[in-house]
C-alpha cells in the first residue's frame, strides 16, 4: 500500500468556506475510486485547533502503487494543479494499516518521526507496526496507518479519529471535510494479527 499527502498553504485572507464547498462538491467523486482505501479532504483553519495558518490538504491510502500512478497520469491531479498549483507530494510505503471501531472520522492527525541513523531498522519497523496496532485500538479511532519514507528515513503516523484534538493528541491535527472510503472497510480490524 502507498500513502500520499500534499498541502497547499492558503493566504491569510482566504475564505475557507470555498474549501469547505470544494470538498462538499468534489468529495463524493472519490467515494467509488478503485484501489483507494481512503482519501481525506483536510483543512487546517487559522485560529482553530492550534493552527497558525490555513492550509488545504489531501491524504490518500492506495491499495496498490499502480492506482497511485493512475491518479497521477489520468488527469485527476491536474484538477488540483489548475486550482492551487503543483504541490510536493509526500509518498510513503505503508507498513501497517488498520481500521478501528470508530465510525465517523472528524479529525486526521499526522505525525512524522525521524529514524535515527544508527537505529536497528528491523526493530524500528516492528515497533512502529506495534504502535500503529495499539493506536487503531484506541476509542474513537476510525483508521490508523504508519508508513515509511525510505529516502528521508522517516515514519509517518496517520490517525483518522472521531475525537477532537486535546493535549494528549499526537501530531498535527486537521479537520476532515470529507472522507472518501471506498476500501477502508477491507483493512484488517484493530486487534487482528
Coordinates of N, CA, C and O in Angstrom, one line a residue, residues 28-139:
X28 N -17.6 13.4 -3.0 CA -18.3 12.2 -3.4 C -17.8 11.6 -4.7 O -18.0 10.4 -5.0
X29 N -17.1 12.4 -5.5 CA -16.5 11.9 -6.7 C -15.4 10.8 -6.5 O -15.1 10.0 -7.3
X30 N -14.9 10.7 -5.2 CA -13.9 9.8 -4.8 C -14.5 8.6 -4.1 O -13.7 7.7 -3.8
X31 N -15.8 8.6 -3.8 CA -16.3 7.5 -3.0 C -16.3 6.1 -3.6 O -16.5 5.2 -2.9
X32 N -16.1 6.0 -4.9 CA -16.1 4.7 -5.5 C -14.8 4.5 -6.3 O -14.8 3.6 -7.2
X33 N -13.7 5.2 -6.1 CA -12.5 5.0 -6.8 C -11.9 3.7 -6.6 O -11.6 3.3 -5.4
X34 N -11.6 2.9 -7.6 CA -11.0 1.6 -7.4 C -9.6 1.7 -6.8 O -8.8 2.6 -7.1
X35 N -9.3 0.7 -5.9 CA -8.0 0.6 -5.3 C -7.6 1.7 -4.3 O -6.5 1.8 -3.9
X36 N -8.6 2.5 -4.0 CA -8.4 3.6 -3.0 C -9.0 3.1 -1.6 O -10.2 2.9 -1.5
X37 N -8.2 3.0 -0.6 CA -8.7 2.7 0.7 C -9.4 3.9 1.3 O -10.5 3.8 1.7
X38 N -8.8 5.1 1.2 CA -9.4 6.3 1.6 C -8.7 7.5 1.1 O -7.6 7.5 0.7
X39 N -9.5 8.6 1.0 CA -8.9 9.9 0.7 C -9.6 10.9 1.6 O -10.8 11.0 1.7
X40 N -8.8 11.7 2.3 CA -9.3 12.7 3.2 C -9.1 14.1 2.6 O -8.0 14.4 2.2
X41 N -10.1 14.8 2.6 CA -10.1 16.3 2.2 C -9.9 17.0 3.6 O -10.8 17.0 4.4
X42 N -8.7 17.6 3.8 CA -8.4 18.1 5.1 C -8.2 19.6 5.1 O -7.8 20.2 4.1
X43 N -8.5 20.2 6.2 CA -8.4 21.6 6.4 C -7.7 21.9 7.7 O -8.1 21.4 8.8
X44 N -6.7 22.8 7.7 CA -6.2 23.4 8.9 C -6.6 24.9 8.8 O -6.2 25.6 7.8
X45 N -7.4 25.3 9.7 CA -8.0 26.7 9.7 C -7.3 27.5 10.7 O -7.4 27.2 11.9
X46 N -6.7 28.6 10.3 CA -6.0 29.5 11.2 C -6.9 29.9 12.4 O -8.1 30.2 12.2
X47 N -6.3 29.7 13.6 CA -7.1 30.0 14.8 C -7.9 28.9 15.4 O -8.5 29.1 16.4
X48 N -8.0 27.8 14.7 CA -8.7 26.6 15.2 C -7.9 25.4 15.4 O -7.0 25.1 14.5
X49 N -8.0 24.8 16.5 CA -7.3 23.5 16.8 C -5.8 23.7 16.7 O -5.1 22.8 16.2
X50 N -5.3 24.8 17.1 CA -3.8 25.1 17.1 C -3.2 25.6 15.9 O -2.0 25.8 15.8
X51 N -3.9 25.7 14.8 CA -3.4 26.2 13.5 C -3.0 27.7 13.5 O -3.9 28.5 13.9
X52 N -1.8 28.0 13.1 CA -1.4 29.4 13.0 C -1.6 29.9 11.6 O -1.5 31.1 11.3
X53 N -1.8 29.0 10.6 CA -2.1 29.4 9.2 C -3.1 28.4 8.7 O -3.2 27.3 9.2
X54 N -3.7 28.7 7.6 CA -4.7 27.8 7.0 C -4.0 27.1 5.8 O -3.2 27.6 5.1
X55 N -4.4 25.8 5.7 CA -4.0 25.1 4.5 C -5.0 24.0 4.2 O -5.8 23.6 5.0
X56 N -5.0 23.7 2.9 CA -5.9 22.7 2.4 C -5.0 21.5 2.0 O -4.1 21.7 1.2
X57 N -5.4 20.3 2.4 CA -4.5 19.1 2.2 C -5.4 17.9 1.7 O -6.6 17.9 1.9
X58 N -4.7 17.0 1.1 CA -5.3 15.7 0.7 C -4.4 14.6 1.2 O -3.2 14.7 1.2
X59 N -5.0 13.6 1.7 CA -4.3 12.4 2.3 C -5.0 11.2 1.7 O -6.2 11.0 1.8
X60 N -4.1 10.3 1.2 CA -4.6 9.1 0.5 C -3.9 7.8 1.1 O -2.8 7.9 1.5
X61 N -4.7 6.7 1.0 CA -4.1 5.4 1.2 C -4.6 4.6 0.0 O -5.8 4.3 -0.2
X62 N -3.6 4.3 -0.9 CA -3.9 3.5 -2.1 C -3.5 2.0 -1.8 O -2.5 1.7 -1.2
X63 N -4.3 1.1 -2.3 CA -4.0 -0.3 -2.1 C -2.9 -0.8 -2.9 O -2.1 -1.7 -2.5
X64 N -2.7 -0.2 -4.1 CA -1.6 -0.6 -5.0 C -0.9 0.6 -5.6 O -1.5 1.6 -5.8
X65 N 0.4 0.5 -5.9 CA 1.1 1.6 -6.4 C 0.6 2.0 -7.8 O 0.7 3.1 -8.2
X66 N 0.1 1.0 -8.6 CA -0.5 1.3 -9.9 C -1.6 2.3 -9.8 O -1.8 3.1 -10.7
X67 N -2.4 2.1 -8.7 CA -3.6 3.0 -8.6 C -3.1 4.5 -8.3 O -3.7 5.4 -8.8
X68 N -2.0 4.6 -7.5 CA -1.4 5.9 -7.3 C -0.9 6.5 -8.6 O -1.1 7.7 -9.0
X69 N -0.2 5.6 -9.4 CA 0.3 6.0 -10.7 C -0.9 6.5 -11.6 O -0.8 7.5 -12.3
X70 N -2.0 5.7 -11.6 CA -3.1 6.1 -12.5 C -3.7 7.4 -12.0 O -4.1 8.2 -12.9
X71 N -3.7 7.7 -10.7 CA -4.2 9.0 -10.3 C -3.3 10.1 -10.9 O -3.9 11.2 -11.3
X72 N -2.0 9.9 -10.9 CA -1.2 11.0 -11.5 C -1.3 11.1 -13.0 O -1.4 12.3 -13.5
X73 N -1.3 10.0 -13.7 CA -1.3 10.1 -15.2 C -2.7 10.3 -15.8 O -2.8 10.7 -17.0
X74 N -3.8 10.1 -15.1 CA -5.1 10.1 -15.7 C -5.7 11.6 -15.7 O -6.7 11.8 -16.3
X75 N -5.0 12.5 -15.1 CA -5.5 13.9 -15.1 C -6.2 14.2 -13.8 O -6.6 15.4 -13.6
X76 N -6.4 13.3 -12.9 CA -7.1 13.6 -11.6 C -6.3 14.7 -10.8 O -6.9 15.5 -10.1
X77 N -4.9 14.6 -10.9 CA -4.1 15.6 -10.1 C -4.1 16.9 -10.8 O -3.9 18.0 -10.2
X78 N -4.4 17.0 -12.1 CA -4.4 18.2 -12.9 C -5.5 19.2 -12.3 O -5.4 20.4 -12.3
X79 N -6.6 18.6 -11.9 CA -7.7 19.4 -11.3 C -7.1 20.2 -10.1 O -7.5 21.3 -9.9
X80 N -6.2 19.6 -9.3 CA -5.6 20.2 -8.2 C -4.7 21.3 -8.7 O -4.7 22.5 -8.2
X81 N -3.8 21.0 -9.6 CA -2.8 21.9 -10.1 C -3.4 23.1 -10.8 O -2.9 24.2 -10.7
X82 N -4.6 22.9 -11.5 CA -5.3 24.0 -12.1 C -5.8 25.0 -11.1 O -5.9 26.2 -11.4
X83 N -6.1 24.5 -9.9 CA -6.7 25.4 -8.9 C -5.6 26.0 -7.9 O -5.7 27.1 -7.5
X84 N -4.7 25.2 -7.6 CA -3.7 25.6 -6.5 C -2.3 25.5 -6.8 O -1.4 25.8 -6.0
X85 N -1.9 25.0 -8.0 CA -0.5 24.8 -8.4 C -0.1 23.5 -8.0 O -0.8 22.7 -7.4
X86 N 1.2 23.2 -8.4 CA 1.7 21.8 -8.1 C 2.3 21.8 -6.7 O 3.3 22.5 -6.4
X87 N 1.8 20.9 -5.9 CA 2.3 20.7 -4.6 C 3.3 19.6 -4.5 O 3.3 18.7 -5.4
X88 N 4.2 19.6 -3.6 CA 5.1 18.5 -3.3 C 4.3 17.3 -2.7 O 3.7 17.5 -1.7
X89 N 4.2 16.2 -3.4 CA 3.5 15.0 -2.9 C 4.5 14.2 -2.1 O 5.6 13.9 -2.5
X90 N 4.1 13.9 -0.9 CA 4.9 13.1 0.0 C 4.4 11.7 0.0 O 3.4 11.4 0.7
X91 N 5.0 10.7 -0.7 CA 4.6 9.4 -0.7 C 5.3 8.6 0.4 O 6.3 8.9 0.9
X92 N 4.7 7.5 0.7 CA 5.2 6.5 1.7 C 4.8 5.1 1.5 O 3.7 4.9 0.9
X93 N 5.6 4.2 1.9 CA 5.2 2.8 1.8 C 4.5 2.4 3.1 O 5.1 2.5 4.2
X94 N 3.3 2.0 3.1 CA 2.6 1.6 4.3 C 3.1 0.4 4.9 O 3.2 -0.7 4.2
X95 N 3.5 0.4 6.1 CA 4.0 -0.7 6.9 C 2.8 -1.5 7.5 O 2.9 -2.7 7.7
X96 N 1.8 -0.7 7.9 CA 0.6 -1.3 8.6 C -0.5 -0.3 8.4 O -0.4 0.9 8.5
X97 N -1.7 -0.8 8.2 CA -2.9 0.0 8.1 C -4.1 -0.9 8.7 O -4.3 -2.0 8.4
X98 N -4.8 -0.2 9.6 CA -5.8 -0.9 10.4 C -7.1 0.0 10.5 O -6.9 1.2 10.6
X99 N -8.2 -0.6 10.6 CA -9.4 0.1 10.9 C -9.8 -0.1 12.4 O -9.5 -1.1 12.9
X100 N -10.3 1.0 13.0 CA -10.7 0.9 14.4 C -12.2 0.7 14.5 O -12.9 0.5 13.5
X101 N -12.7 1.0 15.7 CA -14.1 0.8 15.9 C -14.9 2.1 15.7 O -16.1 2.0 15.7
X102 N -14.2 3.2 15.5 CA -14.9 4.5 15.2 C -15.6 4.4 13.9 O -15.2 3.7 13.0
X103 N -16.6 5.3 13.8 CA -17.4 5.3 12.5 C -17.2 6.6 11.7 O -17.1 6.5 10.5
X104 N -17.3 7.7 12.4 CA -17.3 9.0 11.6 C -16.0 9.7 11.9 O -15.8 10.3 13.0
X105 N -15.1 9.7 10.9 CA -13.8 10.4 11.1 C -14.0 11.9 10.9 O -14.4 12.4 9.9
X106 N -13.7 12.6 12.0 CA -13.9 14.1 12.0 C -12.5 14.8 12.0 O -12.4 15.9 11.5
X107 N -11.5 14.1 12.4 CA -10.1 14.7 12.5 C -9.1 13.7 12.0 O -9.2 12.5 12.2
X108 N -8.1 14.2 11.4 CA -6.9 13.4 11.0 C -5.7 14.0 11.7 O -5.6 15.2 11.9
X109 N -4.8 13.1 12.2 CA -3.6 13.5 12.9 C -2.4 12.9 12.1 O -2.4 11.7 11.7
X110 N -1.4 13.8 11.8 CA -0.3 13.3 11.1 C 1.0 13.7 11.9 O 1.2 14.8 12.2
X111 N 1.8 12.7 12.2 CA 3.0 12.8 13.0 C 4.1 12.2 12.2 O 4.1 11.0 11.8
X112 N 5.2 13.0 12.1 CA 6.4 12.5 11.4 C 7.5 12.2 12.5 O 7.7 13.1 13.3
X113 N 8.2 11.1 12.3 CA 9.2 10.7 13.3 C 10.5 10.3 12.5 O 10.4 9.4 11.7
X114 N 11.6 11.0 12.7 CA 12.8 10.6 12.1 C 13.3 9.3 12.6 O 13.1 8.9 13.8
X115 N 14.0 8.5 11.7 CA 14.6 7.2 12.1 C 16.1 7.5 12.3 O 16.8 8.0 11.4
X116 N 16.5 7.3 13.5 CA 17.9 7.6 13.9 C 18.9 6.8 12.9 O 18.6 5.7 12.5
X117 N 20.0 7.5 12.6 CA 21.0 6.9 11.7 C 21.5 5.5 12.1 O 21.7 4.6 11.3
X118 N 21.6 5.3 13.4 CA 22.2 4.1 13.9 C 21.1 3.1 14.4 O 21.4 2.1 15.0
X119 N 19.8 3.4 14.1 CA 18.7 2.5 14.5 C 18.8 1.2 13.9 O 19.1 1.1 12.7
X120 N 18.4 0.2 14.6 CA 18.2 -1.2 14.1 C 16.8 -1.1 13.3 O 15.8 -1.0 13.9
X121 N 16.9 -1.1 12.0 CA 15.7 -0.9 11.2 C 14.6 -1.9 11.4 O 13.4 -1.6 11.5
X122 N 15.1 -3.2 11.5 CA 14.1 -4.3 11.7 C 13.3 -4.0 13.0 O 12.1 -4.1 13.1
X123 N 14.0 -3.7 14.1 CA 13.4 -3.4 15.4 C 12.5 -2.1 15.3 O 11.4 -2.1 15.8
X124 N 13.0 -1.1 14.5 CA 12.2 0.1 14.4 C 10.9 -0.1 13.7 O 9.9 0.4 14.0
X125 N 11.0 -0.9 12.6 CA 9.8 -1.2 11.8 C 8.8 -2.0 12.7 O 7.6 -1.7 12.7
X126 N 9.3 -3.0 13.4 CA 8.4 -3.8 14.3 C 7.7 -2.9 15.4 O 6.5 -3.0 15.7
X127 N 8.5 -2.0 15.9 CA 8.0 -1.1 17.0 C 6.9 -0.2 16.4 O 5.8 0.1 17.1
X128 N 7.1 0.3 15.2 CA 6.1 1.2 14.6 C 4.8 0.5 14.2 O 3.7 1.0 14.4
X129 N 5.0 -0.7 13.7 CA 3.8 -1.6 13.4 C 3.0 -1.8 14.7 O 1.8 -1.7 14.7
X130 N 3.7 -2.2 15.8 CA 3.0 -2.4 17.0 C 2.3 -1.2 17.6 O 1.2 -1.2 18.1
X131 N 3.0 0.0 17.5 CA 2.4 1.2 17.9 C 1.1 1.5 17.1 O 0.1 1.9 17.6
X132 N 1.2 1.3 15.8 CA 0.0 1.5 14.9 C -1.1 0.6 15.3 O -2.3 1.1 15.4
X133 N -0.9 -0.6 15.6 CA -1.9 -1.5 16.0 C -2.6 -1.1 17.3 O -3.8 -1.1 17.5
X134 N -1.8 -0.6 18.2 CA -2.3 -0.1 19.5 C -3.1 1.2 19.3 O -4.2 1.4 19.9
X135 N -2.7 2.1 18.3 CA -3.4 3.3 18.0 C -4.8 3.0 17.4 O -5.8 3.6 17.8
X136 N -4.8 2.0 16.6 CA -6.1 1.6 16.0 C -7.1 1.1 17.0 O -8.3 1.2 16.8
X137 N -6.6 0.6 18.1 CA -7.5 0.1 19.2 C -8.0 1.2 20.1 O -8.9 0.9 20.9
X138 N -7.5 2.4 20.0 CA -8.0 3.5 20.9 C -9.4 3.8 20.6 O -9.9 3.8 19.4
X139 N -10.2 4.2 21.6 CA -11.5 4.7 21.4 C -11.6 5.8 20.4 O -10.8 6.7 20.5

